């Protein structure tokens, strides 16, 4: 009946910055930290529990040895991954495979993801989709580097939400912080990286053929059926329900009582302060705090003034 609070796992990136320290208060190792893997069972950055009887356990080991914490859900790997991203510079233009391509070619799940915009500087934009009508046209436009013709750019602001299914060409632009909920995968195919070089003067690898193989053509723009449920002065916004994950915003103004909607629940505070109350025990919550509510936690309360992005596993 205890939440599993998790230690952050930081990833240095060529496009990263220092806002995971200045905004979220994390003790980051340098000023090029692009990602906090907040809730992860992935071997490239696995989360470790920092409280309770499972203190020191890796999420991946809990999934293998204590599946009851996750409602005895099926699957070889913990299926979800939550990140906070700080894009000091533009991310590469990229695309992710679906499960069948990812498992066949990379030995891991594909990657469908979604983004909650925590903050965005004025004029910020993302790449979201493309303008090619056929795969042949896509290949031709990439080969000829006709990026302005190919890529769709969308302005963004704080509080926006985007669904990014596998096969979607995309890029987070500079000046944006996001909370990303995704499948547990680290497979990324780079289409274009602005010809930039790393500290050693090397360009990063591109994956042109794989990108052409997996991109959805023509591009689709999924329509979200967002709904909001008022609960006193607080509210629950449902952004997304998919086979992979369901994603919610808990907008807490005072208090908000909740009951579980899935085998287990992931949650990360993106703004504000307060407390999480489980089984009569109160836990402090602040920006960047992340935890898993295991299957045994069937109801809880959040108090204070906070925005929390929460997710549960989808049902295939």
Coordinates of C-alpha atoms in Angstrom, one line a residue:
X1 CA 0.0 0.0 0.0
X2 CA 3.0 2.3 -0.5
X3 CA 3.7 4.4 -3.6
X4 CA 7.1 3.5 -5.2
X5 CA 9.1 6.8 -5.5
X6 CA 11.8 6.7 -8.0
X7 CA 15.3 8.3 -8.4
X8 CA 15.8 10.4 -11.6
X9 CA 18.0 9.0 -14.3
X10 CA 19.7 11.8 -16.3
X11 CA 20.7 11.6 -19.9
X12 CA 23.3 14.0 -21.5
X13 CA 22.2 15.2 -24.9
X14 CA 23.8 17.5 -27.6
X15 CA 20.6 19.5 -27.4
X16 CA 20.2 19.5 -23.6
X17 CA 20.3 22.4 -21.1
X18 CA 20.2 23.1 -17.4
X19 CA 16.4 23.6 -16.8
X20 CA 16.1 20.2 -15.0
X21 CA 18.1 22.0 -12.3
X22 CA 16.8 25.6 -12.6
X23 CA 13.1 24.6 -13.0
X24 CA 12.9 21.3 -11.2
X25 CA 15.7 21.6 -8.7
X26 CA 17.5 18.4 -9.7
X27 CA 21.2 18.0 -9.0
X28 CA 22.3 17.4 -12.6
X29 CA 25.9 16.5 -13.5
X30 CA 26.3 19.3 -16.2
X31 CA 24.4 21.8 -18.2
X32 CA 23.8 19.6 -21.2
X33 CA 21.2 17.3 -19.6
X34 CA 18.4 16.7 -22.1
X35 CA 16.3 14.1 -20.3
X36 CA 15.2 12.8 -16.9
X37 CA 14.0 9.3 -17.3
X38 CA 11.6 9.6 -14.5
X39 CA 9.9 6.2 -14.6
X40 CA 11.7 3.5 -16.5
X41 CA 12.4 -0.2 -16.7
X42 CA 14.5 0.2 -19.8
X43 CA 18.1 -1.0 -19.5
X44 CA 19.5 2.2 -21.0
X45 CA 18.2 4.1 -17.9
X46 CA 16.4 2.0 -15.3
X47 CA 14.7 3.6 -12.4
X48 CA 15.5 2.6 -8.8
X49 CA 13.0 2.8 -5.9
X50 CA 14.0 5.1 -3.1
X51 CA 11.6 4.3 -0.4
X52 CA 9.8 1.5 1.5
X53 CA 10.3 -2.3 1.5
X54 CA 11.5 -2.2 -2.2
X55 CA 14.1 0.5 -1.6
X56 CA 17.1 -0.1 -3.9
X57 CA 15.1 -2.3 -6.3
X58 CA 15.2 -1.7 -10.1
X59 CA 11.8 -1.3 -11.7
X60 CA 12.8 -4.0 -14.2
X61 CA 13.6 -6.4 -11.4
X62 CA 10.3 -5.7 -9.7
X63 CA 8.5 -6.4 -13.0
X64 CA 10.3 -9.8 -13.2
X65 CA 10.0 -10.9 -9.6
X66 CA 7.0 -9.0 -8.1
X67 CA 4.5 -8.9 -10.9
X68 CA 1.7 -8.7 -8.4
X69 CA 2.7 -5.0 -7.9
X70 CA 1.6 -4.5 -11.5
X71 CA -1.6 -6.5 -11.3
X72 CA 0.1 -9.5 -12.8
X73 CA 0.1 -7.8 -16.1
X74 CA 1.4 -9.6 -19.2
X75 CA 4.6 -8.8 -21.0
X76 CA 8.3 -9.5 -21.0
X77 CA 9.3 -5.9 -20.1
X78 CA 7.8 -3.0 -18.1
X79 CA 5.9 -1.4 -21.0
X80 CA 6.0 2.3 -20.2
X81 CA 8.6 5.0 -19.9
X82 CA 8.0 8.6 -18.6
X83 CA 10.6 11.3 -19.3
X84 CA 11.0 15.1 -18.7
X85 CA 12.8 16.7 -21.7
X86 CA 14.6 20.0 -21.7
X87 CA 15.3 21.1 -25.3
X88 CA 17.8 23.9 -25.1
X89 CA 18.3 23.3 -28.8
X90 CA 16.4 21.6 -31.6
X91 CA 16.1 17.8 -31.4
X92 CA 16.9 15.9 -34.6
X93 CA 14.0 15.2 -37.0
X94 CA 13.2 11.6 -36.3
X95 CA 10.7 8.7 -36.5
X96 CA 10.1 5.6 -34.5
X97 CA 9.1 2.1 -35.7
X98 CA 6.0 0.1 -34.6
X99 CA 6.3 -3.0 -32.5
X100 CA 6.6 -5.5 -35.4
X101 CA 9.5 -3.6 -37.1
X102 CA 11.1 -2.7 -33.8
X103 CA 11.1 -6.3 -32.5
X104 CA 12.3 -7.7 -35.8
X105 CA 15.1 -5.2 -36.5
X106 CA 16.1 -3.8 -33.1
X107 CA 15.0 -6.5 -30.6
X108 CA 12.8 -4.2 -28.6
X109 CA 9.3 -2.6 -28.7
X110 CA 8.4 0.1 -31.1
X111 CA 7.8 3.6 -29.9
X112 CA 4.5 5.4 -29.7
X113 CA 4.7 8.5 -27.5
X114 CA 2.8 11.6 -26.4
X115 CA 3.9 15.0 -25.2
X116 CA 2.5 17.4 -22.6
X117 CA 4.1 20.8 -23.1
X118 CA 5.4 21.9 -19.6
X119 CA 6.8 25.2 -20.9
X120 CA 7.6 26.8 -24.3
X121 CA 9.4 30.0 -25.0
X122 CA 7.6 32.5 -27.3
X123 CA 7.9 31.4 -31.0
X124 CA 8.6 27.8 -30.1
X125 CA 7.5 25.1 -32.6
X126 CA 7.7 21.4 -33.2
X127 CA 8.0 19.3 -36.3
X128 CA 4.8 17.2 -36.5
X129 CA 4.2 15.2 -39.7
X130 CA 5.2 15.6 -43.3
X131 CA 3.9 16.6 -46.7
X132 CA 4.9 13.6 -48.9
X133 CA 2.0 11.8 -50.6
X134 CA 3.9 8.6 -51.5
X135 CA 6.9 6.7 -50.1
X136 CA 8.7 7.4 -53.3
X137 CA 8.1 11.2 -52.9
X138 CA 9.2 10.9 -49.3
X139 CA 12.5 9.3 -50.3
X140 CA 13.0 11.9 -53.0
X141 CA 12.4 14.9 -50.7
X142 CA 14.7 13.4 -48.1
X143 CA 17.5 12.7 -50.7
X144 CA 17.1 16.2 -52.1
X145 CA 17.1 17.7 -48.5
X146 CA 13.9 19.7 -49.3
X147 CA 13.2 20.1 -45.6
X148 CA 11.0 23.2 -45.8
X149 CA 8.8 21.4 -48.3
X150 CA 8.7 18.1 -46.5
X151 CA 8.3 19.0 -42.8
X152 CA 5.2 20.3 -41.1
X153 CA 5.9 22.8 -38.3
X154 CA 3.4 23.6 -35.6
X155 CA 3.6 26.4 -33.0
X156 CA 3.3 25.3 -29.4
X157 CA 2.5 26.8 -26.0
X158 CA 2.5 25.7 -22.4
X159 CA -0.3 23.2 -21.7
X160 CA -0.6 21.8 -25.2
X161 CA -0.8 18.1 -25.7
X162 CA 0.3 16.0 -28.8
X163 CA -0.1 12.3 -29.6
X164 CA 2.9 10.9 -31.6
X165 CA 2.1 7.4 -32.9
X166 CA 4.9 5.3 -34.3
X167 CA 5.6 6.2 -37.9
X168 CA 5.2 10.0 -37.2
X169 CA 8.0 12.2 -38.4
X170 CA 8.6 14.6 -35.5
X171 CA 11.0 16.9 -33.6
X172 CA 10.8 18.9 -30.4
X173 CA 12.1 22.5 -31.1
X174 CA 14.4 24.5 -28.9
X175 CA 13.0 26.3 -26.0
X176 CA 10.5 23.6 -25.1
X177 CA 10.1 21.4 -22.0
X178 CA 7.9 18.4 -22.2
X179 CA 6.6 15.5 -20.2
X180 CA 6.8 12.5 -22.5
X181 CA 4.8 9.3 -21.9
X182 CA 6.0 6.5 -24.3
X183 CA 6.4 2.8 -24.8
X184 CA 9.6 1.4 -23.2
X185 CA 11.9 1.7 -26.2
X186 CA 15.0 3.7 -27.1
X187 CA 14.9 3.1 -30.9
X188 CA 15.1 6.3 -32.8
X189 CA 15.7 6.7 -36.5
X190 CA 17.2 10.1 -37.4
X191 CA 16.1 11.7 -40.7
X192 CA 17.9 15.0 -40.4
X193 CA 20.1 16.6 -37.7
X194 CA 20.8 20.1 -39.2
X195 CA 24.3 18.9 -40.1
X196 CA 25.5 19.8 -36.6
X197 CA 28.7 18.3 -35.1
X198 CA 29.5 17.1 -31.6
X199 CA 32.4 18.2 -29.4
X200 CA 34.7 15.9 -31.4
X201 CA 33.6 17.4 -34.7
X202 CA 31.5 14.4 -35.8
X203 CA 28.1 14.4 -37.2
X204 CA 25.5 12.0 -35.7
X205 CA 24.5 8.9 -37.5
X206 CA 21.4 9.2 -39.7
X207 CA 19.0 6.3 -40.5
X208 CA 17.6 7.2 -43.8
X209 CA 16.5 3.8 -45.1
X210 CA 14.9 2.8 -41.8
X211 CA 13.1 6.1 -41.6
X212 CA 11.7 5.7 -45.1
X213 CA 10.6 2.1 -44.2
X214 CA 8.7 3.0 -41.1
X215 CA 7.2 6.5 -41.8
X216 CA 3.4 6.5 -42.2
X217 CA 2.7 7.8 -45.7
X218 CA 0.7 10.0 -46.2
X219 CA 1.0 11.5 -42.7
X220 CA -1.9 11.2 -40.3
X221 CA -2.9 13.8 -37.8
X222 CA -4.7 12.0 -35.0
X223 CA -7.6 13.9 -33.5
X224 CA -7.7 13.9 -29.7
X225 CA -11.0 13.4 -27.8
X226 CA -10.0 15.4 -24.8
X227 CA -12.5 15.4 -21.9
X228 CA -12.5 17.2 -18.5
X229 CA -14.2 16.1 -15.3
X230 CA -14.6 18.7 -12.6
X231 CA -14.2 17.5 -9.0
X232 CA -14.8 20.5 -6.8
X233 CA -12.1 23.1 -7.4
X234 CA -9.9 20.4 -9.0
X235 CA -10.3 18.5 -12.3
X236 CA -9.2 15.5 -14.2
X237 CA -8.4 15.9 -17.9
X238 CA -8.3 12.8 -20.0
X239 CA -6.0 13.3 -23.0
X240 CA -5.6 9.9 -24.5
X241 CA -6.8 6.3 -24.4
X242 CA -4.8 4.0 -26.6
X243 CA -3.7 0.3 -26.8
X244 CA -0.3 1.5 -25.2
X245 CA -1.3 3.9 -22.5
X246 CA -4.0 6.2 -21.1
X247 CA -2.8 9.7 -20.1
X248 CA -4.4 12.1 -17.7
X249 CA -3.7 15.5 -16.2
X250 CA -4.7 15.9 -12.5
X251 CA -5.2 19.7 -12.0
X252 CA -5.2 19.9 -8.2
X253 CA -6.5 23.0 -6.5
X254 CA -7.1 22.1 -2.9
X255 CA -7.7 18.4 -3.0
X256 CA -8.6 15.6 -5.4
X257 CA -9.7 12.1 -4.5
X258 CA -9.0 9.4 -7.1
X259 CA -9.5 5.7 -7.7
X260 CA -7.4 3.4 -9.8
X261 CA -8.3 3.0 -13.5
X262 CA -5.6 0.5 -14.5
X263 CA -3.4 -2.3 -13.2
X264 CA -1.1 0.4 -11.8
X265 CA -0.6 4.2 -12.2
X266 CA 2.4 6.3 -13.1
X267 CA 2.5 9.9 -12.0
X268 CA 4.9 12.9 -12.3
X269 CA 4.4 16.4 -10.8
X270 CA 5.1 19.0 -13.6
X271 CA 4.1 22.1 -11.6
X272 CA 3.4 23.1 -8.0
X273 CA 3.6 21.5 -4.6
X274 CA 1.5 19.4 -2.3
X275 CA 1.0 15.9 -0.9
X276 CA 0.0 12.5 -1.9
X277 CA -2.1 10.6 0.7
X278 CA -2.2 6.8 0.5
X279 CA -3.6 4.6 3.2
X280 CA -3.5 7.5 5.7
X281 CA 0.2 8.2 5.0
X282 CA 1.1 11.6 3.5
X283 CA 4.0 12.0 1.0
X284 CA 5.5 15.3 -0.1
X285 CA 5.2 16.1 -3.8
X286 CA 7.1 18.8 -5.7
X287 CA 8.1 19.5 -9.3
X288 CA 9.8 16.4 -10.8
X289 CA 8.5 14.0 -8.1
X290 CA 7.7 10.7 -9.8
X291 CA 6.2 7.5 -8.5
X292 CA 4.3 4.3 -9.4
X293 CA 1.1 3.5 -7.5
X294 CA 1.1 -0.3 -7.5
X295 CA -1.9 -2.5 -8.0
X296 CA -2.6 -2.7 -4.3
X297 CA -3.3 1.0 -4.1
X298 CA -6.9 1.3 -5.2
X299 CA -7.6 4.9 -4.0
X300 CA -5.6 7.9 -3.0
X301 CA -5.8 11.7 -2.5
X302 CA -3.7 14.5 -3.8
X303 CA -3.7 17.9 -1.9
X304 CA -2.2 21.3 -2.6
X305 CA -1.8 23.2 -5.9
X306 CA -0.2 21.0 -8.5
X307 CA -0.4 19.8 -12.1
X308 CA 0.3 16.0 -12.3
X309 CA 0.6 14.0 -15.5
X310 CA -0.5 10.4 -14.9
X311 CA -0.8 7.3 -17.0
X312 CA -2.0 3.8 -16.9
X313 CA -1.2 0.9 -19.2
X314 CA -3.5 0.5 -22.2
X315 CA -5.4 -2.6 -23.0
X316 CA -4.5 -4.4 -26.2

